[in-house]
Amino acid sequence: MTTPTRYQGLLNRYAERLPVTEGMQIISLNEGDTPLIQLQNIPGILKKNVDVFVKFEGLNPTGSFKDRGMTMAVTQAVHEGSQAIICASTGNTSASAAAYAARAQIKAFVLIPEGKIAMGKLAQAMMYGARIIQIQGNFDDGMRLVKEVAETAPVAIVNSINPYRLEGQKTAAFEIIDALGACPDYHCLPVGNAGNISAYWRGYKEYANSTETLAAVVDKTPVMCGYQAAGAAPFITGGPVDNPETVATAIRIGNPQSWEYAWQANRESGGWFDAFTDAEILETQKLLADQEGIFCEPASAVSVSGAMKDITSGKIPEGSLVVCTLTGNGLKDPDTAIAQCDVNPTAIPAQRQAVEQAILESL
Ligand code: AN7
């Protein structure tokens, strides 16, 4: 017999660094352990000598990084005896909450902005059996309502204001360092509600500092670069944005809940925030797909928009080791993808000659 090596999720892998306690029933879908893929063609396009890796979180069980926080938050909720969880969401959190609730055999209530979530995410929440509450408002309205309702209703909030979410999400930083055998110089990621940048920063700091029981793994932390959509960029405007708007619906958020933590990451790491137009975001999404074979959702692509801009300008110098988080899978939002691609709308006869002709025309 060989020793079994079946991966069993990040609560198992990183138990000693997480609030996992004796006798906890772990609610897991084997999330985490996502690939860190080196970009091969884009650095050449930029004519810069940099090592850029993408952490492809779209390969988590529900197709986004949210599963990292959700396994921890739902495990804790079940441990505390909760029978129901609730969240507001731009889509991915609702899909993840719904899946982990199904796994735990408890109820999930998800508040989503009517008409403003990607089709794949809605399909997921429906299939996993969540109680879907569409509101005539945006994510920020949903977040406010969830906080109000949870004061009296018997439901556990699993948005990233739940501290167990950030605990789970910090494991992405651990995986990156474990995979590279080094700490990146720069970490680029999209910022919406700002939970993820806060969680990464916590993870990086924990790997760089010894505790009573755990030795430091590396001796440095990266510079944290947070990128937003221009129409939903409170970290650029300096305060809440009333009517956030962007094609990247995942980050259509005007009042980030982890505001203070994100600024702390920014200050302590010597990082920066920047914002990109919808056209720039979609252009990067397409570039990643047709130059690297990596299909992420629009919100995720802004991390690479940012990295490309800052590598080009030299703000991120040559020789740097750069990691970008691709937070979600492109398959979640087929409508936005198809809308930006040129496809020949007219069908041809099902004949060899017609197919050959079509090939010749586009060679
Ligand atoms: C693909 O699902 O807020 O800055 O409700 O789905 O940690 O909020 C999603 C956020 C980036 C931003 N990329 O991360 C939700 C939600 C994708 C996302 C973000 C989200 P945070």
mmCIF file of C-alpha atoms and ligand atoms in Angstrom:
data_model
loop_
_atom_site.group_PDB
_atom_site.id
_atom_site.type_symbol
_atom_site.label_atom_id
_atom_site.label_comp_id
_atom_site.label_asym_id
_atom_site.label_seq_id
_atom_site.Cartn_x
_atom_site.Cartn_y
_atom_site.Cartn_z
ATOM 1 C CA MET A 1 0.000 0.000 0.000
ATOM 2 C CA THR A 2 1.152 3.532 -0.732
ATOM 3 C CA THR A 3 0.416 6.435 1.562
ATOM 4 C CA PRO A 4 -2.736 8.250 0.446
ATOM 5 C CA THR A 5 -2.023 11.794 -0.708
ATOM 6 C CA ARG A 6 -5.535 12.863 -1.581
ATOM 7 C CA TYR A 7 -5.800 16.620 -1.066
ATOM 8 C CA GLN A 8 -8.544 17.392 1.425
ATOM 9 C CA GLY A 9 -8.948 21.148 1.369
ATOM 10 C CA LEU A 10 -7.229 24.051 3.030
ATOM 11 C CA LEU A 11 -8.578 23.652 6.568
ATOM 12 C CA ASN A 12 -6.868 20.311 6.576
ATOM 13 C CA ARG A 13 -3.672 21.549 4.940
ATOM 14 C CA TYR A 14 -3.247 24.707 7.022
ATOM 15 C CA ALA A 15 -4.992 23.615 10.243
ATOM 16 C CA GLU A 16 -2.166 24.859 12.474
ATOM 17 C CA ARG A 17 -2.502 28.379 11.072
ATOM 18 C CA LEU A 18 -6.314 28.528 11.165
ATOM 19 C CA PRO A 19 -8.966 28.648 13.885
ATOM 20 C CA VAL A 20 -9.683 24.962 13.402
ATOM 21 C CA THR A 21 -10.495 23.335 16.732
ATOM 22 C CA GLU A 22 -10.647 19.766 17.982
ATOM 23 C CA GLY A 23 -13.824 17.940 17.025
ATOM 24 C CA MET A 24 -14.920 20.495 14.408
ATOM 25 C CA GLN A 25 -16.914 19.022 11.554
ATOM 26 C CA ILE A 26 -14.992 20.358 8.533
ATOM 27 C CA ILE A 27 -17.267 21.568 5.736
ATOM 28 C CA SER A 28 -15.093 21.321 2.639
ATOM 29 C CA LEU A 29 -15.237 20.801 -1.109
ATOM 30 C CA ASN A 30 -11.455 20.339 -1.363
ATOM 31 C CA GLU A 31 -11.053 24.037 -2.156
ATOM 32 C CA GLY A 32 -7.644 25.697 -2.498
ATOM 33 C CA ASP A 33 -4.465 24.211 -3.995
ATOM 34 C CA THR A 34 -5.140 26.275 -7.132
ATOM 35 C CA PRO A 35 -2.514 26.556 -9.879
ATOM 36 C CA LEU A 36 0.075 29.295 -9.982
ATOM 37 C CA ILE A 37 0.634 29.754 -13.697
ATOM 38 C CA GLN A 38 3.566 31.716 -15.124
ATOM 39 C CA LEU A 39 2.630 34.091 -17.929
ATOM 40 C CA GLN A 40 4.701 33.185 -20.976
ATOM 41 C CA ASN A 41 3.664 35.648 -23.644
ATOM 42 C CA ILE A 42 2.449 38.854 -22.029
ATOM 43 C CA PRO A 43 5.840 39.882 -20.504
ATOM 44 C CA GLY A 44 7.279 39.670 -24.044
ATOM 45 C CA ILE A 45 4.519 41.912 -25.352
ATOM 46 C CA LEU A 46 5.491 44.437 -22.675
ATOM 47 C CA LYS A 47 9.170 43.969 -23.610
ATOM 48 C CA LYS A 48 10.027 43.720 -19.945
ATOM 49 C CA ASN A 49 12.059 41.167 -18.066
ATOM 50 C CA VAL A 50 9.711 40.234 -15.232
ATOM 51 C CA ASP A 51 8.384 36.974 -13.822
ATOM 52 C CA VAL A 52 4.609 37.238 -13.646
ATOM 53 C CA PHE A 53 2.528 34.449 -12.164
ATOM 54 C CA VAL A 54 -1.238 34.277 -11.936
ATOM 55 C CA LYS A 55 -2.938 32.505 -9.057
ATOM 56 C CA PHE A 56 -5.927 31.050 -10.879
ATOM 57 C CA GLU A 57 -8.632 31.033 -8.250
ATOM 58 C CA GLY A 58 -11.229 30.313 -10.913
ATOM 59 C CA LEU A 59 -10.339 26.655 -10.430
ATOM 60 C CA ASN A 60 -11.830 26.467 -6.960
ATOM 61 C CA PRO A 61 -14.914 24.219 -6.547
ATOM 62 C CA THR A 62 -17.420 27.022 -7.214
ATOM 63 C CA GLY A 63 -15.092 28.885 -9.578
ATOM 64 C CA SER A 64 -13.848 31.704 -7.349
ATOM 65 C CA PHE A 65 -11.575 32.525 -4.401
ATOM 66 C CA LYS A 66 -14.631 32.861 -2.178
ATOM 67 C CA ASP A 67 -14.490 29.131 -1.396
ATOM 68 C CA ARG A 68 -11.406 29.694 0.774
ATOM 69 C CA GLY A 69 -13.262 31.929 3.172
ATOM 70 C CA MET A 70 -16.478 29.997 2.899
ATOM 71 C CA THR A 71 -15.080 26.635 4.038
ATOM 72 C CA MET A 72 -13.830 28.340 7.212
ATOM 73 C CA ALA A 73 -16.926 30.480 7.825
ATOM 74 C CA VAL A 74 -19.428 27.677 7.242
ATOM 75 C CA THR A 75 -17.375 25.212 9.289
ATOM 76 C CA GLN A 76 -17.462 27.709 12.173
ATOM 77 C CA ALA A 77 -21.182 28.477 11.685
ATOM 78 C CA VAL A 78 -22.032 24.775 11.825
ATOM 79 C CA HIS A 79 -19.753 24.383 14.845
ATOM 80 C CA GLU A 80 -21.770 27.097 16.589
ATOM 81 C CA GLY A 81 -25.009 25.317 15.724
ATOM 82 C CA SER A 82 -26.274 27.685 13.000
ATOM 83 C CA GLN A 83 -29.048 26.313 10.829
ATOM 84 C CA ALA A 84 -28.869 29.099 8.257
ATOM 85 C CA ILE A 85 -26.369 31.494 6.731
ATOM 86 C CA ILE A 86 -26.953 34.773 4.896
ATOM 87 C CA CYS A 87 -24.922 37.061 2.654
ATOM 88 C CA ALA A 88 -25.200 39.969 0.267
ATOM 89 C CA SER A 89 -23.354 39.338 -2.957
ATOM 90 C CA THR A 90 -22.371 40.529 -6.383
ATOM 91 C CA GLY A 91 -22.514 36.824 -7.329
ATOM 92 C CA ASN A 92 -19.514 34.793 -6.293
ATOM 93 C CA THR A 93 -20.100 34.908 -2.554
ATOM 94 C CA SER A 94 -23.690 33.787 -3.120
ATOM 95 C CA ALA A 95 -22.563 30.850 -5.277
ATOM 96 C CA SER A 96 -20.004 29.795 -2.698
ATOM 97 C CA ALA A 97 -22.294 30.248 0.305
ATOM 98 C CA ALA A 98 -24.989 28.239 -1.466
ATOM 99 C CA ALA A 99 -22.607 25.361 -2.218
ATOM 100 C CA TYR A 100 -21.152 25.130 1.284
ATOM 101 C CA ALA A 101 -24.625 25.377 2.835
ATOM 102 C CA ALA A 102 -25.739 22.499 0.622
ATOM 103 C CA ARG A 103 -22.707 20.514 1.721
ATOM 104 C CA ALA A 104 -23.481 21.246 5.392
ATOM 105 C CA GLN A 105 -27.211 20.611 4.922
ATOM 106 C CA ILE A 106 -28.188 24.038 6.215
ATOM 107 C CA LYS A 107 -30.070 26.915 4.546
ATOM 108 C CA ALA A 108 -28.460 29.763 2.622
ATOM 109 C CA PHE A 109 -30.179 33.104 2.038
ATOM 110 C CA VAL A 110 -28.508 35.271 -0.587
ATOM 111 C CA LEU A 111 -29.313 38.913 -1.371
ATOM 112 C CA ILE A 112 -28.317 39.860 -4.896
ATOM 113 C CA PRO A 113 -28.761 43.052 -6.946
ATOM 114 C CA GLU A 114 -31.562 42.509 -9.431
ATOM 115 C CA GLY A 115 -30.285 42.093 -12.991
ATOM 116 C CA LYS A 116 -26.663 42.830 -12.067
ATOM 117 C CA ILE A 117 -25.097 39.451 -11.486
ATOM 118 C CA ALA A 118 -23.454 37.257 -14.088
ATOM 119 C CA MET A 119 -25.601 34.427 -15.410
ATOM 120 C CA GLY A 120 -23.302 31.608 -14.321
ATOM 121 C CA LYS A 121 -23.321 32.808 -10.722
ATOM 122 C CA LEU A 122 -27.106 33.010 -10.663
ATOM 123 C CA ALA A 123 -27.303 29.503 -12.120
ATOM 124 C CA GLN A 124 -25.004 28.260 -9.363
ATOM 125 C CA ALA A 125 -27.006 29.802 -6.513
ATOM 126 C CA MET A 126 -30.170 28.338 -8.008
ATOM 127 C CA MET A 127 -28.717 24.869 -8.524
ATOM 128 C CA TYR A 128 -27.151 24.664 -5.069
ATOM 129 C CA GLY A 129 -30.607 25.443 -3.697
ATOM 130 C CA ALA A 130 -30.087 28.812 -2.052
ATOM 131 C CA ARG A 131 -33.073 30.975 -1.120
ATOM 132 C CA ILE A 132 -32.451 33.805 -3.553
ATOM 133 C CA ILE A 133 -33.649 37.271 -2.585
ATOM 134 C CA GLN A 134 -33.266 39.758 -5.436
ATOM 135 C CA ILE A 135 -33.259 43.362 -4.279
ATOM 136 C CA GLN A 136 -33.948 46.525 -6.237
ATOM 137 C CA GLY A 137 -30.653 47.971 -5.155
ATOM 138 C CA ASN A 138 -26.926 47.320 -5.347
ATOM 139 C CA PHE A 139 -24.469 45.267 -3.264
ATOM 140 C CA ASP A 140 -24.037 48.053 -0.724
ATOM 141 C CA ASP A 141 -27.811 48.134 -0.099
ATOM 142 C CA GLY A 142 -27.754 44.347 0.280
ATOM 143 C CA MET A 143 -24.883 44.507 2.750
ATOM 144 C CA ARG A 144 -26.705 47.048 4.895
ATOM 145 C CA LEU A 145 -29.881 44.933 4.866
ATOM 146 C CA VAL A 146 -28.027 41.737 5.773
ATOM 147 C CA LYS A 147 -26.458 43.427 8.795
ATOM 148 C CA GLU A 148 -29.857 44.762 9.918
ATOM 149 C CA VAL A 149 -31.702 41.469 9.430
ATOM 150 C CA ALA A 150 -29.022 39.372 11.178
ATOM 151 C CA GLU A 151 -29.561 41.388 14.361
ATOM 152 C CA THR A 152 -32.831 39.555 14.940
ATOM 153 C CA ALA A 153 -33.150 36.658 12.458
ATOM 154 C CA PRO A 154 -31.446 33.315 13.327
ATOM 155 C CA VAL A 155 -28.904 33.530 10.523
ATOM 156 C CA ALA A 156 -25.103 33.703 10.515
ATOM 157 C CA ILE A 157 -23.571 36.351 8.207
ATOM 158 C CA VAL A 158 -20.944 34.858 5.896
ATOM 159 C CA ASN A 159 -19.866 38.057 4.162
ATOM 160 C CA SER A 160 -16.232 38.993 4.771
ATOM 161 C CA ILE A 161 -17.227 41.036 7.836
ATOM 162 C CA ASN A 162 -17.338 37.542 9.368
ATOM 163 C CA PRO A 163 -13.745 37.230 10.655
ATOM 164 C CA TYR A 164 -13.562 33.534 9.705
ATOM 165 C CA ARG A 165 -13.837 34.492 6.033
ATOM 166 C CA LEU A 166 -10.552 36.425 6.051
ATOM 167 C CA GLU A 167 -8.894 33.630 8.004
ATOM 168 C CA GLY A 168 -9.722 31.144 5.271
ATOM 169 C CA GLN A 169 -8.815 33.539 2.468
ATOM 170 C CA LYS A 170 -5.352 34.280 3.867
ATOM 171 C CA THR A 171 -4.318 30.738 2.843
ATOM 172 C CA ALA A 172 -3.915 31.910 -0.753
ATOM 173 C CA ALA A 173 -0.813 33.844 0.350
ATOM 174 C CA PHE A 174 0.524 30.702 2.029
ATOM 175 C CA GLU A 175 0.013 28.656 -1.129
ATOM 176 C CA ILE A 176 1.824 31.217 -3.267
ATOM 177 C CA ILE A 177 4.886 31.226 -1.030
ATOM 178 C CA ASP A 178 4.808 27.445 -0.667
ATOM 179 C CA ALA A 179 4.625 27.092 -4.458
ATOM 180 C CA LEU A 180 7.364 29.613 -5.288
ATOM 181 C CA GLY A 181 9.632 28.835 -2.362
ATOM 182 C CA ALA A 182 9.874 32.608 -2.018
ATOM 183 C CA CYS A 183 7.763 35.656 -1.335
ATOM 184 C CA PRO A 184 6.729 37.712 -4.384
ATOM 185 C CA ASP A 185 7.979 41.289 -4.644
ATOM 186 C CA TYR A 186 4.591 42.612 -5.759
ATOM 187 C CA HIS A 187 1.093 41.202 -5.333
ATOM 188 C CA CYS A 188 -1.579 42.604 -7.641
ATOM 189 C CA LEU A 189 -5.279 41.975 -7.115
ATOM 190 C CA PRO A 190 -8.746 43.369 -7.755
ATOM 191 C CA VAL A 191 -10.423 45.259 -4.915
ATOM 192 C CA GLY A 192 -14.174 45.353 -4.398
ATOM 193 C CA ASN A 193 -15.367 44.858 -0.853
ATOM 194 C CA ALA A 194 -11.641 44.737 0.057
ATOM 195 C CA GLY A 195 -11.766 41.483 2.013
ATOM 196 C CA ASN A 196 -9.290 39.714 -0.218
ATOM 197 C CA ILE A 197 -6.505 42.306 -0.110
ATOM 198 C CA SER A 198 -6.905 42.365 3.676
ATOM 199 C CA ALA A 199 -6.740 38.567 3.884
ATOM 200 C CA TYR A 200 -3.684 38.282 1.626
ATOM 201 C CA TRP A 201 -1.868 40.889 3.660
ATOM 202 C CA ARG A 202 -2.625 38.957 6.853
ATOM 203 C CA GLY A 203 -1.390 35.720 5.270
ATOM 204 C CA TYR A 204 1.809 37.285 3.983
ATOM 205 C CA LYS A 205 2.555 38.869 7.350
ATOM 206 C CA GLU A 206 1.950 35.582 9.154
ATOM 207 C CA TYR A 207 4.420 33.741 6.920
ATOM 208 C CA ALA A 208 7.021 36.472 7.509
ATOM 209 C CA ASN A 209 6.750 36.515 11.310
ATOM 210 C CA SER A 210 7.506 33.822 13.869
ATOM 211 C CA THR A 211 5.080 32.999 16.666
ATOM 212 C CA GLU A 212 5.618 30.980 19.833
ATOM 213 C CA THR A 213 4.808 27.792 17.970
ATOM 214 C CA LEU A 214 5.498 28.528 14.300
ATOM 215 C CA ALA A 215 8.716 29.697 12.705
ATOM 216 C CA ALA A 216 8.672 32.371 9.987
ATOM 217 C CA VAL A 217 8.697 30.860 6.497
ATOM 218 C CA VAL A 218 10.131 33.848 4.600
ATOM 219 C CA ASP A 219 11.815 37.079 5.627
ATOM 220 C CA LYS A 220 9.805 39.606 3.636
ATOM 221 C CA THR A 221 6.314 40.629 2.524
ATOM 222 C CA PRO A 222 5.225 41.880 -0.899
ATOM 223 C CA VAL A 223 4.081 45.331 -1.963
ATOM 224 C CA MET A 224 0.284 45.161 -2.227
ATOM 225 C CA CYS A 225 -1.192 46.682 -5.387
ATOM 226 C CA GLY A 226 -4.990 46.994 -5.384
ATOM 227 C CA TYR A 227 -6.882 47.716 -8.576
ATOM 228 C CA GLN A 228 -10.491 48.826 -9.034
ATOM 229 C CA ALA A 229 -12.949 49.547 -11.807
ATOM 230 C CA ALA A 230 -13.047 53.273 -12.626
ATOM 231 C CA GLY A 231 -16.809 53.467 -12.001
ATOM 232 C CA ALA A 232 -16.507 51.769 -8.622
ATOM 233 C CA ALA A 233 -13.268 53.080 -7.162
ATOM 234 C CA PRO A 234 -13.761 54.339 -3.601
ATOM 235 C CA PHE A 235 -10.072 53.743 -2.793
ATOM 236 C CA ILE A 236 -9.225 56.243 -5.522
ATOM 237 C CA THR A 237 -11.936 58.808 -4.795
ATOM 238 C CA GLY A 238 -11.154 58.540 -1.086
ATOM 239 C CA GLY A 239 -14.642 57.695 0.147
ATOM 240 C CA PRO A 240 -17.815 55.723 -0.584
ATOM 241 C CA VAL A 241 -19.157 55.869 -4.153
ATOM 242 C CA ASP A 242 -22.943 56.250 -4.290
ATOM 243 C CA ASN A 243 -23.833 54.619 -7.588
ATOM 244 C CA PRO A 244 -21.008 52.246 -8.512
ATOM 245 C CA GLU A 245 -21.150 51.059 -12.109
ATOM 246 C CA THR A 246 -18.929 48.705 -14.079
ATOM 247 C CA VAL A 247 -19.092 45.826 -16.530
ATOM 248 C CA ALA A 248 -17.067 43.896 -13.927
ATOM 249 C CA THR A 249 -20.191 43.289 -11.820
ATOM 250 C CA ALA A 250 -18.236 41.278 -9.231
ATOM 251 C CA ILE A 251 -16.558 44.495 -8.064
ATOM 252 C CA ARG A 252 -19.542 46.818 -8.527
ATOM 253 C CA ILE A 253 -19.169 47.952 -4.904
ATOM 254 C CA GLY A 254 -19.130 51.528 -3.590
ATOM 255 C CA ASN A 255 -18.790 51.098 0.158
ATOM 256 C CA PRO A 256 -16.150 48.450 0.942
ATOM 257 C CA GLN A 257 -16.581 46.785 4.327
ATOM 258 C CA SER A 258 -12.857 46.124 4.869
ATOM 259 C CA TRP A 259 -11.941 49.773 4.246
ATOM 260 C CA GLU A 260 -9.590 50.135 7.228
ATOM 261 C CA TYR A 261 -7.860 46.768 6.742
ATOM 262 C CA ALA A 262 -7.238 47.546 3.079
ATOM 263 C CA TRP A 263 -5.675 50.918 3.864
ATOM 264 C CA GLN A 264 -3.551 49.184 6.466
ATOM 265 C CA ALA A 265 -2.292 46.736 3.822
ATOM 266 C CA ASN A 266 -1.621 49.675 1.535
ATOM 267 C CA ARG A 267 0.326 51.647 4.167
ATOM 268 C CA GLU A 268 2.255 48.806 5.756
ATOM 269 C CA SER A 269 3.313 47.242 2.446
ATOM 270 C CA GLY A 270 4.151 50.522 0.723
ATOM 271 C CA GLY A 271 1.557 49.707 -1.931
ATOM 272 C CA TRP A 272 -0.892 51.659 -4.051
ATOM 273 C CA PHE A 273 -4.367 51.656 -5.556
ATOM 274 C CA ASP A 274 -5.297 52.400 -9.141
ATOM 275 C CA ALA A 275 -8.390 52.153 -11.326
ATOM 276 C CA PHE A 276 -9.147 51.055 -14.904
ATOM 277 C CA THR A 277 -11.968 51.716 -17.317
ATOM 278 C CA ASP A 278 -14.333 48.974 -18.412
ATOM 279 C CA ALA A 279 -12.724 49.001 -21.871
ATOM 280 C CA GLU A 280 -9.267 48.459 -20.366
ATOM 281 C CA ILE A 281 -10.540 45.653 -18.126
ATOM 282 C CA LEU A 282 -12.205 43.809 -21.011
ATOM 283 C CA GLU A 283 -9.126 44.254 -23.183
ATOM 284 C CA THR A 284 -6.990 42.577 -20.532
ATOM 285 C CA GLN A 285 -9.528 39.787 -20.060
ATOM 286 C CA LYS A 286 -9.333 39.063 -23.793
ATOM 287 C CA LEU A 287 -5.529 39.323 -23.820
ATOM 288 C CA LEU A 288 -5.179 36.749 -21.032
ATOM 289 C CA ALA A 289 -7.484 34.412 -22.914
ATOM 290 C CA ASP A 290 -6.030 34.734 -26.413
ATOM 291 C CA GLN A 291 -2.367 35.193 -25.464
ATOM 292 C CA GLU A 292 -2.090 32.858 -22.484
ATOM 293 C CA GLY A 293 -5.076 30.513 -22.671
ATOM 294 C CA ILE A 294 -6.386 31.698 -19.312
ATOM 295 C CA PHE A 295 -10.054 32.671 -19.113
ATOM 296 C CA CYS A 296 -10.897 34.727 -16.040
ATOM 297 C CA GLU A 297 -13.866 36.934 -15.331
ATOM 298 C CA PRO A 298 -13.700 40.695 -15.982
ATOM 299 C CA ALA A 299 -13.192 41.671 -12.325
ATOM 300 C CA SER A 300 -10.188 39.350 -12.103
ATOM 301 C CA ALA A 301 -8.530 40.808 -15.185
ATOM 302 C CA VAL A 302 -8.101 44.215 -13.552
ATOM 303 C CA SER A 303 -5.228 42.736 -11.517
ATOM 304 C CA VAL A 304 -3.337 42.141 -14.755
ATOM 305 C CA SER A 305 -4.383 45.542 -16.194
ATOM 306 C CA GLY A 306 -2.691 47.020 -13.153
ATOM 307 C CA ALA A 307 0.392 44.852 -13.296
ATOM 308 C CA MET A 308 0.872 45.574 -17.011
ATOM 309 C CA LYS A 309 0.553 49.335 -16.522
ATOM 310 C CA ASP A 310 2.932 49.412 -13.573
ATOM 311 C CA ILE A 311 5.474 47.080 -15.181
ATOM 312 C CA THR A 312 5.416 49.201 -18.348
ATOM 313 C CA SER A 313 5.960 52.432 -16.445
ATOM 314 C CA GLY A 314 8.735 50.900 -14.336
ATOM 315 C CA LYS A 315 6.843 51.445 -11.077
ATOM 316 C CA ILE A 316 7.226 47.665 -10.819
ATOM 317 C CA PRO A 317 10.894 47.370 -11.848
ATOM 318 C CA GLU A 318 12.426 44.775 -14.159
ATOM 319 C CA GLY A 319 13.645 41.686 -12.377
ATOM 320 C CA SER A 320 10.616 41.664 -10.075
ATOM 321 C CA LEU A 321 8.654 38.603 -9.078
ATOM 322 C CA VAL A 322 4.992 39.523 -9.525
ATOM 323 C CA VAL A 323 1.867 37.557 -8.614
ATOM 324 C CA CYS A 324 -1.614 38.534 -9.812
ATOM 325 C CA THR A 325 -4.733 36.932 -8.384
ATOM 326 C CA LEU A 326 -7.286 35.875 -10.962
ATOM 327 C CA THR A 327 -10.194 35.748 -8.562
ATOM 328 C CA GLY A 328 -12.879 34.067 -10.674
ATOM 329 C CA ASN A 329 -13.513 31.875 -13.703
ATOM 330 C CA GLY A 330 -14.443 33.425 -17.049
ATOM 331 C CA LEU A 331 -17.165 30.822 -17.562
ATOM 332 C CA LYS A 332 -19.246 32.564 -14.931
ATOM 333 C CA ASP A 333 -20.023 35.451 -17.240
ATOM 334 C CA PRO A 334 -20.478 34.114 -20.764
ATOM 335 C CA ASP A 335 -22.661 37.063 -21.829
ATOM 336 C CA THR A 336 -19.906 39.626 -21.286
ATOM 337 C CA ALA A 337 -17.354 37.373 -22.981
ATOM 338 C CA ILE A 338 -19.426 36.693 -26.075
ATOM 339 C CA ALA A 339 -20.445 40.344 -26.379
ATOM 340 C CA GLN A 340 -16.822 41.425 -26.800
ATOM 341 C CA CYS A 341 -15.779 38.799 -29.354
ATOM 342 C CA ASP A 342 -16.037 39.068 -33.126
ATOM 343 C CA VAL A 343 -17.779 35.978 -34.365
ATOM 344 C CA ASN A 344 -19.138 35.510 -37.822
ATOM 345 C CA PRO A 345 -22.882 35.491 -37.250
ATOM 346 C CA THR A 346 -23.790 33.880 -40.553
ATOM 347 C CA ALA A 347 -23.672 30.101 -40.825
ATOM 348 C CA ILE A 348 -22.331 28.438 -43.965
ATOM 349 C CA PRO A 349 -23.617 25.340 -45.754
ATOM 350 C CA ALA A 350 -22.524 22.047 -44.150
ATOM 351 C CA GLN A 351 -20.243 21.250 -47.110
ATOM 352 C CA ARG A 352 -16.490 20.595 -47.332
ATOM 353 C CA GLN A 353 -15.901 23.296 -49.900
ATOM 354 C CA ALA A 354 -17.680 25.935 -47.855
ATOM 355 C CA VAL A 355 -15.651 25.030 -44.747
ATOM 356 C CA GLU A 356 -12.385 25.142 -46.749
ATOM 357 C CA GLN A 357 -13.394 28.516 -48.125
ATOM 358 C CA ALA A 358 -14.093 29.803 -44.613
ATOM 359 C CA ILE A 359 -10.653 28.649 -43.428
ATOM 360 C CA LEU A 360 -8.875 30.229 -46.411
ATOM 361 C CA GLU A 361 -10.642 33.517 -45.778
ATOM 362 C CA SER A 362 -9.280 33.805 -42.262
ATOM 363 C CA LEU A 363 -5.731 32.509 -42.788
HETATM 364 C C1 AN7 B 1 -14.277 37.659 -9.111
HETATM 365 O O1 AN7 B 1 -19.329 37.939 -4.430
HETATM 366 O O2 AN7 B 1 -17.992 40.859 -3.198
HETATM 367 O O3 AN7 B 1 -12.282 42.933 -2.583
HETATM 368 O O4 AN7 B 1 -20.288 39.455 -3.226
HETATM 369 O O5 AN7 B 1 -16.203 38.077 -7.112
HETATM 370 O O6 AN7 B 1 -12.539 40.732 -1.447
HETATM 371 O O7 AN7 B 1 -14.534 41.942 -2.319
HETATM 372 C C2 AN7 B 1 -17.107 39.527 -4.929
HETATM 373 C C3 AN7 B 1 -15.891 40.094 -5.017
HETATM 374 C C4 AN7 B 1 -12.785 40.252 -7.017
HETATM 375 C C5 AN7 B 1 -13.393 41.497 -5.002
HETATM 376 N N1 AN7 B 1 -12.993 39.357 -7.977
HETATM 377 O O8 AN7 B 1 -12.902 40.903 -3.841
HETATM 378 C C6 AN7 B 1 -19.313 39.035 -3.852
HETATM 379 C C7 AN7 B 1 -18.100 39.881 -3.942
HETATM 380 C C8 AN7 B 1 -14.124 38.636 -8.014
HETATM 381 C C9 AN7 B 1 -15.100 38.813 -7.036
HETATM 382 C C10 AN7 B 1 -13.718 40.485 -6.024
HETATM 383 C C11 AN7 B 1 -14.906 39.792 -6.036
HETATM 384 P P1 AN7 B 1 -13.061 41.655 -2.471
#
